[in-house]
mmCIF file of N, CA and C in Angstrom:
data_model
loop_
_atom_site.group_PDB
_atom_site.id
_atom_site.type_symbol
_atom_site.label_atom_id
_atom_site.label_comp_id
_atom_site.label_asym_id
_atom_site.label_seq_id
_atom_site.Cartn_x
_atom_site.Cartn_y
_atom_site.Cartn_z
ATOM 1 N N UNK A 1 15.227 -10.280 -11.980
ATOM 2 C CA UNK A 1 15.432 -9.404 -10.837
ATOM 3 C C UNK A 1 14.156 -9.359 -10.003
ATOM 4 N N UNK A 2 14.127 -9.638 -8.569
ATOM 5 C CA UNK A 2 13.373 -9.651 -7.566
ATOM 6 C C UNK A 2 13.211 -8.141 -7.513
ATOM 7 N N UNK A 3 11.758 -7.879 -7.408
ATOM 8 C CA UNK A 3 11.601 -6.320 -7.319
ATOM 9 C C UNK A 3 9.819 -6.305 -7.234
ATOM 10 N N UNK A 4 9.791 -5.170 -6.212
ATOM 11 C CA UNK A 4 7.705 -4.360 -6.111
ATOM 12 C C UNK A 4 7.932 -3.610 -7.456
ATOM 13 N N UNK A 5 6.837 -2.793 -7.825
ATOM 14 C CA UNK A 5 6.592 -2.096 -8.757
ATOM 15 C C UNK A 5 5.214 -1.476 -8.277
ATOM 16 N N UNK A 6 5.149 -0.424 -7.568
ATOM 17 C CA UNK A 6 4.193 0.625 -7.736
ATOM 18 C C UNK A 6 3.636 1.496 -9.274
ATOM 19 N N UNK A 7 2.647 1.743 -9.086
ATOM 20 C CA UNK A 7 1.980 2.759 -10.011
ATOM 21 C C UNK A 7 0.479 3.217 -9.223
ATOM 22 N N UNK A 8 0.367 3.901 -10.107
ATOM 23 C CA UNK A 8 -1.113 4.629 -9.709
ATOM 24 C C UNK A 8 -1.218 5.848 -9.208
ATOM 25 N N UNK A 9 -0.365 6.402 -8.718
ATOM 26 C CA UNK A 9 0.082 7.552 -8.400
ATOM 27 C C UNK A 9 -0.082 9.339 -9.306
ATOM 28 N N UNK A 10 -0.592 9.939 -8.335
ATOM 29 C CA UNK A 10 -0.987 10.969 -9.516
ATOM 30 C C UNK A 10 -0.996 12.567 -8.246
ATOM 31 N N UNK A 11 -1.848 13.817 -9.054
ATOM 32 C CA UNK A 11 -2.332 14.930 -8.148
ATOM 33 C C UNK A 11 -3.365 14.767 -8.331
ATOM 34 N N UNK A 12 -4.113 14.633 -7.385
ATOM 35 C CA UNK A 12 -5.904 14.825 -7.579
ATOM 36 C C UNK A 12 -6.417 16.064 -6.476
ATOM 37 N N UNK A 13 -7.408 16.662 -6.614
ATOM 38 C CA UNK A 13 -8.035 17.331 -5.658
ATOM 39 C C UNK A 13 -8.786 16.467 -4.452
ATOM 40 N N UNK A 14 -9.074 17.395 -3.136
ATOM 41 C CA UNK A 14 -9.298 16.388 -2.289
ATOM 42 C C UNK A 14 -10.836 16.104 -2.768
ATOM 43 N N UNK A 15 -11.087 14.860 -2.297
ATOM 44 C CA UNK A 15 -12.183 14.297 -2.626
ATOM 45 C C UNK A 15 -12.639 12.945 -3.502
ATOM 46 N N UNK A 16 -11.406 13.337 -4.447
ATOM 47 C CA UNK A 16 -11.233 12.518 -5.143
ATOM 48 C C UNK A 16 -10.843 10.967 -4.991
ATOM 49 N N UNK A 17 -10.802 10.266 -5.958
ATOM 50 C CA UNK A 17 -9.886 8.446 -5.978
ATOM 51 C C UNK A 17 -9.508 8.105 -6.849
ATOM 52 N N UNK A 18 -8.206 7.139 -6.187
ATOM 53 C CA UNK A 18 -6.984 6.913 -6.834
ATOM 54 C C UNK A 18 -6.963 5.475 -6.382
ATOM 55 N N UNK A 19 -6.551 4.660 -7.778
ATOM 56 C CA UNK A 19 -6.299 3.248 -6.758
ATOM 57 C C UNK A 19 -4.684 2.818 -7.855
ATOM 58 N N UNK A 20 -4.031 2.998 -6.066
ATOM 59 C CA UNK A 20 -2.681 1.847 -6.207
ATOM 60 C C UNK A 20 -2.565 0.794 -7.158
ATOM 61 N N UNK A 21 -1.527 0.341 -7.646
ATOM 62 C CA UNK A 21 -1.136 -1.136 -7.666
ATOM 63 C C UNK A 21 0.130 -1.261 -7.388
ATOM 64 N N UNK A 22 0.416 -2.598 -7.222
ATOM 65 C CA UNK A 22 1.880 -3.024 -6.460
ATOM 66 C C UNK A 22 2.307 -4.180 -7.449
ATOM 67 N N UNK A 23 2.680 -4.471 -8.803
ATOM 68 C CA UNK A 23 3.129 -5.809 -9.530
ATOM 69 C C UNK A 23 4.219 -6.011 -9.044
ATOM 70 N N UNK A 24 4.189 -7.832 -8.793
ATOM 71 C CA UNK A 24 5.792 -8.303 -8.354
ATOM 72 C C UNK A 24 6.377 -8.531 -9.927
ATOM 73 N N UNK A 25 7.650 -8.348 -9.826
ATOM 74 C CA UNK A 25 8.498 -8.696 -10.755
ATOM 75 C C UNK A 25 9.510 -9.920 -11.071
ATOM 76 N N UNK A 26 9.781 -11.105 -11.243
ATOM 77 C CA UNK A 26 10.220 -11.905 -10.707
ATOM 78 C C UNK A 26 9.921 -12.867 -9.605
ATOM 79 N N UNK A 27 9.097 -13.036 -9.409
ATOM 80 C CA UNK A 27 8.738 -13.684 -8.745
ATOM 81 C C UNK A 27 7.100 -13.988 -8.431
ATOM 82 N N UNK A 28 6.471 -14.490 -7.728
ATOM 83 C CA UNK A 28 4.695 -14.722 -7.484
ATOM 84 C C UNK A 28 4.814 -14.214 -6.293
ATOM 85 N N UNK A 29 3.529 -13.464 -6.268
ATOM 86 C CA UNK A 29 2.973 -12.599 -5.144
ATOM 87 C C UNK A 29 2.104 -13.875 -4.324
ATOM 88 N N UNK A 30 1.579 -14.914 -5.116
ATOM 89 C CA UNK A 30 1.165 -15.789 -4.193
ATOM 90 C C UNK A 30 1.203 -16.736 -2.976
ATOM 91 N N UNK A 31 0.401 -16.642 -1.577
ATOM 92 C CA UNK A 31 1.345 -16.901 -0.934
ATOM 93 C C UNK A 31 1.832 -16.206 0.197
ATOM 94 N N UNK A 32 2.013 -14.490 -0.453
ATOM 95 C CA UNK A 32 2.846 -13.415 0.610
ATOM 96 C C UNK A 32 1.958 -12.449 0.963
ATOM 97 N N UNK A 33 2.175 -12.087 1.921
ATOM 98 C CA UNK A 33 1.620 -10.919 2.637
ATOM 99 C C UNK A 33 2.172 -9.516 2.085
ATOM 100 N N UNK A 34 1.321 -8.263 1.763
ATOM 101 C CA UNK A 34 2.071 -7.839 1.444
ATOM 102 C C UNK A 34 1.578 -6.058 2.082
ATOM 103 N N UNK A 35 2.413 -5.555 2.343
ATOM 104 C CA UNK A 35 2.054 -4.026 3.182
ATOM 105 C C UNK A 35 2.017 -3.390 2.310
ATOM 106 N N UNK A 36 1.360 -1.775 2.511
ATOM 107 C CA UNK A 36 1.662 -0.613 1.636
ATOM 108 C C UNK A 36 1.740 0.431 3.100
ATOM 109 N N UNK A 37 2.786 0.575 3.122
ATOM 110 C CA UNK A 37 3.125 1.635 3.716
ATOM 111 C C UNK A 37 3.298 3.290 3.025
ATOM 112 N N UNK A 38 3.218 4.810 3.847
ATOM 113 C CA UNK A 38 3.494 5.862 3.240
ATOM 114 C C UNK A 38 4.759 6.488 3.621
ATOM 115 N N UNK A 39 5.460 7.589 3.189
ATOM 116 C CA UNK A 39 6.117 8.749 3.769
ATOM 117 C C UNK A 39 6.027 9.754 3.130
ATOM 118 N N UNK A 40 5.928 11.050 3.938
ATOM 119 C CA UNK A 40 5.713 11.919 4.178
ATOM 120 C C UNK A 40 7.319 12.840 3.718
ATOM 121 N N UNK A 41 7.694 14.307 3.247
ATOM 122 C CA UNK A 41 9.034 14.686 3.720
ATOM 123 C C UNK A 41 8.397 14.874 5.067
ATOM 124 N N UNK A 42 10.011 14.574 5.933
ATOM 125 C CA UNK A 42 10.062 15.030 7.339
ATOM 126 C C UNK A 42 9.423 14.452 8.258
ATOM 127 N N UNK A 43 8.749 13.331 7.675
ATOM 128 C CA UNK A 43 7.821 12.461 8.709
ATOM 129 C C UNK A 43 8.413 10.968 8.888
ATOM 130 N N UNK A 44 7.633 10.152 9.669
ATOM 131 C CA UNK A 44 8.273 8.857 9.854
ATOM 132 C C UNK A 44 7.391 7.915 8.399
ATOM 133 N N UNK A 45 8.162 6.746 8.756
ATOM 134 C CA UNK A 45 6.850 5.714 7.644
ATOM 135 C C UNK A 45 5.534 5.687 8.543
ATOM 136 N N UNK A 46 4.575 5.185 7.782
ATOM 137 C CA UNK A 46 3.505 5.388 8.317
ATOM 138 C C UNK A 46 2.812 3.577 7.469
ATOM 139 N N UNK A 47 1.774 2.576 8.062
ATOM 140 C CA UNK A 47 1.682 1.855 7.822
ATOM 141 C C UNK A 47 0.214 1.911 7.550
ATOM 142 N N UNK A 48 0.116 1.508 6.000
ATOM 143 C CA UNK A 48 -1.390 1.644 5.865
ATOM 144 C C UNK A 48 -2.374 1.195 5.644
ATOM 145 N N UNK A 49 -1.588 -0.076 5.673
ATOM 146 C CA UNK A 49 -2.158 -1.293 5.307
ATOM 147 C C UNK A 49 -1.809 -2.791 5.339
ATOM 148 N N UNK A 50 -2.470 -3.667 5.390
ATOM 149 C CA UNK A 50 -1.675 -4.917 4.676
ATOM 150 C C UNK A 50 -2.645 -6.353 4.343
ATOM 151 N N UNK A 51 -2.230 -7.514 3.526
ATOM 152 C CA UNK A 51 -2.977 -7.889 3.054
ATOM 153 C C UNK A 51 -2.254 -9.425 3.046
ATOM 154 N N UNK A 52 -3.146 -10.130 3.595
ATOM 155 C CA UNK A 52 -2.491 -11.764 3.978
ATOM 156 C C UNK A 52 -2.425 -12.374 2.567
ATOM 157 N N UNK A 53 -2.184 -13.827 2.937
ATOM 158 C CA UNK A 53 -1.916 -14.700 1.496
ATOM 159 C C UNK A 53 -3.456 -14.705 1.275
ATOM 160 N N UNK A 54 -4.372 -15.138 2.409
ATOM 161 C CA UNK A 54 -5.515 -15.009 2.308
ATOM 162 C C UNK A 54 -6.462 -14.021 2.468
ATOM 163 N N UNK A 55 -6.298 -12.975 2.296
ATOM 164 C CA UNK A 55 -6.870 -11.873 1.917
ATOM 165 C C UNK A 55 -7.550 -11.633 3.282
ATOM 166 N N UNK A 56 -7.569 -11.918 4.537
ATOM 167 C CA UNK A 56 -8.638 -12.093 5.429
ATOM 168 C C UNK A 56 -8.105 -11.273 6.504
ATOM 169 N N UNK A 57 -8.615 -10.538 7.510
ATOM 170 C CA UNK A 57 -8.315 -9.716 8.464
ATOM 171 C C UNK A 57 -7.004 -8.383 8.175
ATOM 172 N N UNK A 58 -7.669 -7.475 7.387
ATOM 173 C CA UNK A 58 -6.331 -6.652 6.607
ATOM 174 C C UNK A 58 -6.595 -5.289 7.846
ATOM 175 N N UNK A 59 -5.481 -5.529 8.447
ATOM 176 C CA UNK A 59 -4.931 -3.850 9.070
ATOM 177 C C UNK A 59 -5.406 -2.664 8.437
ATOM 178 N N UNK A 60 -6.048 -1.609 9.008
ATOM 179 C CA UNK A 60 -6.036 -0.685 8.907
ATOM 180 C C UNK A 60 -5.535 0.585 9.610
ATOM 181 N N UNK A 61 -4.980 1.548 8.979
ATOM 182 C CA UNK A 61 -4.339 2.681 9.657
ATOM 183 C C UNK A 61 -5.616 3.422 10.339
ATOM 184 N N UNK A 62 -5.964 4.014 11.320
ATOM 185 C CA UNK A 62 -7.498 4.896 11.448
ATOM 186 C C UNK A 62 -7.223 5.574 10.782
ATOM 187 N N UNK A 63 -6.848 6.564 10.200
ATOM 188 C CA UNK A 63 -6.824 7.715 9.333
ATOM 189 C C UNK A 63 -7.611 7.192 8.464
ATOM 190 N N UNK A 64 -7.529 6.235 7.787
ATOM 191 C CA UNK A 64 -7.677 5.450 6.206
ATOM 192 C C UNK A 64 -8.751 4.435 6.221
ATOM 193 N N UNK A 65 -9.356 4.236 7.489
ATOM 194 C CA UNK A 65 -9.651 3.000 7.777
ATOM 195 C C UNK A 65 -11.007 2.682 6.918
ATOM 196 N N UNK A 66 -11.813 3.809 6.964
ATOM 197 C CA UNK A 66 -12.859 4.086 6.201
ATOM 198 C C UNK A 66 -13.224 4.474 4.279
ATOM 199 N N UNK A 67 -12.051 4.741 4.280
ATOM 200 C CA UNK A 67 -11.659 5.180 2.917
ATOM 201 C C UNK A 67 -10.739 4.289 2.043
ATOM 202 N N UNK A 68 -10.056 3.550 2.651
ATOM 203 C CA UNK A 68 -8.914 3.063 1.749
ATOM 204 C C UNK A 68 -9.519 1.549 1.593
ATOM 205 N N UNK A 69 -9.400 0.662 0.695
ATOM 206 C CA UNK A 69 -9.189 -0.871 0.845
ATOM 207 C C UNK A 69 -8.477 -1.674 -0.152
ATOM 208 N N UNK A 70 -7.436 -2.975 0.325
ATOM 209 C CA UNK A 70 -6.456 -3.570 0.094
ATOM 210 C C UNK A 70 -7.104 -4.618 -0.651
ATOM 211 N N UNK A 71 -7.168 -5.204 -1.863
ATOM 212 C CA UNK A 71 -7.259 -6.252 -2.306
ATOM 213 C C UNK A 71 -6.126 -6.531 -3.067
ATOM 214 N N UNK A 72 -6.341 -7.950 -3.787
ATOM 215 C CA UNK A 72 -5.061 -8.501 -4.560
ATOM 216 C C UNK A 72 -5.512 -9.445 -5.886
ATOM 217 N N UNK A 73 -5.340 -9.590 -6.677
ATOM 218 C CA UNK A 73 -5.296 -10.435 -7.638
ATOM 219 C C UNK A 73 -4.117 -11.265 -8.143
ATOM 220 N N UNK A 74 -3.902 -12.587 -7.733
ATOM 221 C CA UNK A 74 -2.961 -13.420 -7.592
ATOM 222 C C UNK A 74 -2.676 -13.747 -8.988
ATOM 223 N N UNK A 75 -4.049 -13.815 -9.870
ATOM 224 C CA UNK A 75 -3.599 -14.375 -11.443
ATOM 225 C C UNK A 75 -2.915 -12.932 -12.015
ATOM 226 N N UNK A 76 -2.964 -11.986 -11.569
ATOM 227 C CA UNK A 76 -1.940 -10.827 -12.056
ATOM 228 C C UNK A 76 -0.927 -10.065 -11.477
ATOM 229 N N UNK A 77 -0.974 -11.167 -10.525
ATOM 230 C CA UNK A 77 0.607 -10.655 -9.460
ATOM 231 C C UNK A 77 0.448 -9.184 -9.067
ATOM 232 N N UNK A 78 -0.557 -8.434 -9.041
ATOM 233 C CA UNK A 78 -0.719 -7.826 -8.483
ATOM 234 C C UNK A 78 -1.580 -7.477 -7.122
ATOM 235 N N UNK A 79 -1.225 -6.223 -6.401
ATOM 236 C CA UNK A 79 -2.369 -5.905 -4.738
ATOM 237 C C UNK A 79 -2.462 -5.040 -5.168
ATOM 238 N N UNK A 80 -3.765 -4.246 -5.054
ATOM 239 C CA UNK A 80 -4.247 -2.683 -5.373
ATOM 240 C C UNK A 80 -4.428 -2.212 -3.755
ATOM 241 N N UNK A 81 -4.500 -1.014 -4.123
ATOM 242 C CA UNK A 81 -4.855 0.065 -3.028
ATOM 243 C C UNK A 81 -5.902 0.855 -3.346
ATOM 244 N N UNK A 82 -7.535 0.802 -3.053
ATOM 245 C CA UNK A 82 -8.280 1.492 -3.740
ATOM 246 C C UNK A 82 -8.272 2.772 -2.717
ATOM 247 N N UNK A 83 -8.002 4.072 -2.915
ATOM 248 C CA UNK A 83 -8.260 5.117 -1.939
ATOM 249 C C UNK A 83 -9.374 6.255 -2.577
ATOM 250 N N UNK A 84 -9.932 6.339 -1.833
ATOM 251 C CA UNK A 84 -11.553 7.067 -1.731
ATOM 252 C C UNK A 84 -11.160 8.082 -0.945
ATOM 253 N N UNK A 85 -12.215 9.557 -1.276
ATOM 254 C CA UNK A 85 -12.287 10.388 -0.754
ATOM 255 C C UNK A 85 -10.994 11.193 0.118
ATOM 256 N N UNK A 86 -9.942 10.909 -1.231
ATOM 257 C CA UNK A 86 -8.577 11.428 -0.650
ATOM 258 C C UNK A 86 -8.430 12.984 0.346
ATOM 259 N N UNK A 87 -7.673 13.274 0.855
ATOM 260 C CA UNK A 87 -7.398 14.585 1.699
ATOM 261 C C UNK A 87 -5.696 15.054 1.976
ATOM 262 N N UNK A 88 -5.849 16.073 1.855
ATOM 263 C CA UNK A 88 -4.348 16.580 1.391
ATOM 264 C C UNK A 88 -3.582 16.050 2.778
ATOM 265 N N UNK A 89 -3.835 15.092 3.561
ATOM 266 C CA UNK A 89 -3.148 14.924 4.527
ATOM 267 C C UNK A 89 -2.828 13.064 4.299
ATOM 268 N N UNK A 90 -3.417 12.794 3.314
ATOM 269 C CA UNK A 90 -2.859 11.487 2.536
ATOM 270 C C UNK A 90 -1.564 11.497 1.002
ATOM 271 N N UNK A 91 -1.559 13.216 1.180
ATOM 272 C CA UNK A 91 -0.247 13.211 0.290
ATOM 273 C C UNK A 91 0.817 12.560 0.691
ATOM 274 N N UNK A 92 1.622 11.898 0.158
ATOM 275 C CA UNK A 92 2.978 10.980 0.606
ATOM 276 C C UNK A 92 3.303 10.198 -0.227
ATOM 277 N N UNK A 93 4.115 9.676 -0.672
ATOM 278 C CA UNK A 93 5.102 8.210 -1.320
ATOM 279 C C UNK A 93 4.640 6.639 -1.101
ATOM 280 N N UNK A 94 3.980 6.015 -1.596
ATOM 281 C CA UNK A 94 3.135 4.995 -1.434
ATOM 282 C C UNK A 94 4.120 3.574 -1.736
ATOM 283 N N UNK A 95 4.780 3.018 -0.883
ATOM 284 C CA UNK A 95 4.995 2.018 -1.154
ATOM 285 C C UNK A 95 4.375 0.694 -0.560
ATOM 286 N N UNK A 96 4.807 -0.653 -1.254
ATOM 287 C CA UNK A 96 4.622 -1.600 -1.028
ATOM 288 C C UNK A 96 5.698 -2.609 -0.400
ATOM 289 N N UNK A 97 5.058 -3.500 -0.064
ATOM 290 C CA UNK A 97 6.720 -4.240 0.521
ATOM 291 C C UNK A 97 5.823 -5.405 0.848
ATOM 292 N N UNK A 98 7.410 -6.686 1.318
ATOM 293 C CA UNK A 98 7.208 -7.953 1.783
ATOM 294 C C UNK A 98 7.725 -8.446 2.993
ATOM 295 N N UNK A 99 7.680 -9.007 3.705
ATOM 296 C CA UNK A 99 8.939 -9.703 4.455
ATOM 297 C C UNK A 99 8.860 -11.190 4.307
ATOM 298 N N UNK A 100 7.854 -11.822 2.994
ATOM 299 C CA UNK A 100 8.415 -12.944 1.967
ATOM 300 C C UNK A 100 7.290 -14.256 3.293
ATOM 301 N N UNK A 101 6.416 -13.414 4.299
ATOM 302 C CA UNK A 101 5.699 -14.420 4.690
ATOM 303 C C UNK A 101 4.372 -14.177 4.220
ATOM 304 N N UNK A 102 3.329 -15.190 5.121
ATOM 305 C CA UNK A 102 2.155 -15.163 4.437
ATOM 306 C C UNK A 102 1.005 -14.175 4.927
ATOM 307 N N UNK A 103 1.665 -14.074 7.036
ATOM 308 C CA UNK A 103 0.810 -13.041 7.394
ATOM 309 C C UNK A 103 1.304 -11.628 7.773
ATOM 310 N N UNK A 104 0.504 -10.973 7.914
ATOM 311 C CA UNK A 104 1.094 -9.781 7.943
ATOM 312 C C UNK A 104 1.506 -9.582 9.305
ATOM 313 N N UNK A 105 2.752 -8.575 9.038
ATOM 314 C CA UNK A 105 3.563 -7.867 10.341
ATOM 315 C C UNK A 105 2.781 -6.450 11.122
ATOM 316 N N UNK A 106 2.845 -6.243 11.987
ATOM 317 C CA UNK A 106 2.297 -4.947 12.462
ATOM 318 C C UNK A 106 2.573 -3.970 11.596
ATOM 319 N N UNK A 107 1.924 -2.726 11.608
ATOM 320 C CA UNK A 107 1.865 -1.766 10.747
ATOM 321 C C UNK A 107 2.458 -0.945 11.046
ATOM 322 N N UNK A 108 3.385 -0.937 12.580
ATOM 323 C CA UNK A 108 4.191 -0.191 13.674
ATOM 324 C C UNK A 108 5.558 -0.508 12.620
ATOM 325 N N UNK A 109 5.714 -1.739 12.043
ATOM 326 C CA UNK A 109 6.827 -2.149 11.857
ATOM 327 C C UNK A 109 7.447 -1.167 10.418
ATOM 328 N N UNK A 110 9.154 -1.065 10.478
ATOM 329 C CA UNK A 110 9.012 0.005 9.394
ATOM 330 C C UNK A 110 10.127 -0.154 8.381
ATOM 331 N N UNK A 111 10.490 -0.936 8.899
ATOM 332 C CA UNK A 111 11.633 -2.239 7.644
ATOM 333 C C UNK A 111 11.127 -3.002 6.939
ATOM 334 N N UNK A 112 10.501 -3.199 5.667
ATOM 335 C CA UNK A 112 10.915 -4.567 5.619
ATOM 336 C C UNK A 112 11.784 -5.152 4.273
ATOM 337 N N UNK A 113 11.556 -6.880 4.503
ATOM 338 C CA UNK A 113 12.691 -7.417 3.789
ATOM 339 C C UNK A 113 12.816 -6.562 1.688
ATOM 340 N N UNK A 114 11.730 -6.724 1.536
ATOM 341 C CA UNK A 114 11.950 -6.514 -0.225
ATOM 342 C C UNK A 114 10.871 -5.304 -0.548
ATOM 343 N N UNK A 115 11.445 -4.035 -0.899
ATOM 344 C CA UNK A 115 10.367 -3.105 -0.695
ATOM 345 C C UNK A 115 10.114 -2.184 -2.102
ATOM 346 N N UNK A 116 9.208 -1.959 -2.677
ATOM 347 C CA UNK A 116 9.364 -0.992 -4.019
ATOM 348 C C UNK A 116 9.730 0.402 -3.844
ATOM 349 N N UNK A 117 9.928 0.918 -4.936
ATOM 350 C CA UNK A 117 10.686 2.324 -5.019
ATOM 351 C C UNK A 117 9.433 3.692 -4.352
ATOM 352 N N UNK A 118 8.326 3.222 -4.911
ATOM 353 C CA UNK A 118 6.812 3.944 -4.449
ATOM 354 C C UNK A 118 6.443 4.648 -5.713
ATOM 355 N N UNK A 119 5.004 5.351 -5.299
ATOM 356 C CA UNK A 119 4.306 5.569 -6.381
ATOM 357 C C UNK A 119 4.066 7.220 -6.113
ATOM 358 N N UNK A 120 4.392 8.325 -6.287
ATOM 359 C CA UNK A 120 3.309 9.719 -5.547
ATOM 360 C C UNK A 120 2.203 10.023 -5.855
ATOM 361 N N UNK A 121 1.599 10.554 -4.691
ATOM 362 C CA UNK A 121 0.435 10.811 -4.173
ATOM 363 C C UNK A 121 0.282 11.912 -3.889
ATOM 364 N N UNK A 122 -0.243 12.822 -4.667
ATOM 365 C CA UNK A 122 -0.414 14.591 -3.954
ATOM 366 C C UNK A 122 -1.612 14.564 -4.020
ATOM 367 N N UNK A 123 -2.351 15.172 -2.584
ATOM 368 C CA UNK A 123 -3.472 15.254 -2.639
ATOM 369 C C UNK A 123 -3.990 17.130 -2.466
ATOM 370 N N UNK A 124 -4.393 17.981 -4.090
ATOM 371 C CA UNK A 124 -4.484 19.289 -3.253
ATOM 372 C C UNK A 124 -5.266 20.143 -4.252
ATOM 373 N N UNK A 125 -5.791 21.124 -3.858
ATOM 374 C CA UNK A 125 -6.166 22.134 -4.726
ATOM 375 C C UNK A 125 -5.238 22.793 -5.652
#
């Protein structure tokens, strides 16, 4: 079965760090581009990232831009999300996704093709 797999997900106080991972299941991550988008209740998706076959020019959201960073490890089919100096306004549902190419799509974009279930993220006192 073709499938993301989030983890990493937890409550921390603000200040704190948490780092993502995204394992593919069935398949090699090598190759694909791959996003981590958030949501919010009551909000839209929000795009927070993303990370080429070649690891090179990765999108950043401004909110995050300073705090968050996308790497990947291909021999473990996994992309992490390292997030630093969290703030209760990065609480949200952390997923990952593909659209099965190599570079990445805008971060505007809010479909895509093969996406994981997500990981939570509460960020609070």
């Amino acid at each position: 079965q073709v499938q993301l797999v989030e983890s990493g997900g937890g409550l921390v106080q603000p200040g704190n760090s948490l780092r993502l991972s995204c394992t593919a299941s069935g398949f090699t991550l090598e190759g694909l581009a791959i996003t981590w988008f958030r949501q919010s209740p009551g909000k839209q998706r929000e795009g927070v990232t993303c990370i080429t076959s070649r690891s090179d020019n990765s999108p950043y959201l401004d909110s995050i831009r300073d705090r968050f960073r996308v790497s990947r490890d291909d021999v473990m089919n996994t992309v992490y999300l390292q997030m630093n100096n969290l703030k209760p306004e990065d609480t949200a549902v952390y997923h990952c996704a593909t659209d099965w190419g190599g570079r990445c799509p805008p971060l505007s974009q809010s479909q895509y093709h093969t996406e994981g279930q997500g990981t939570e993220v509460t960020v609070s006192r």
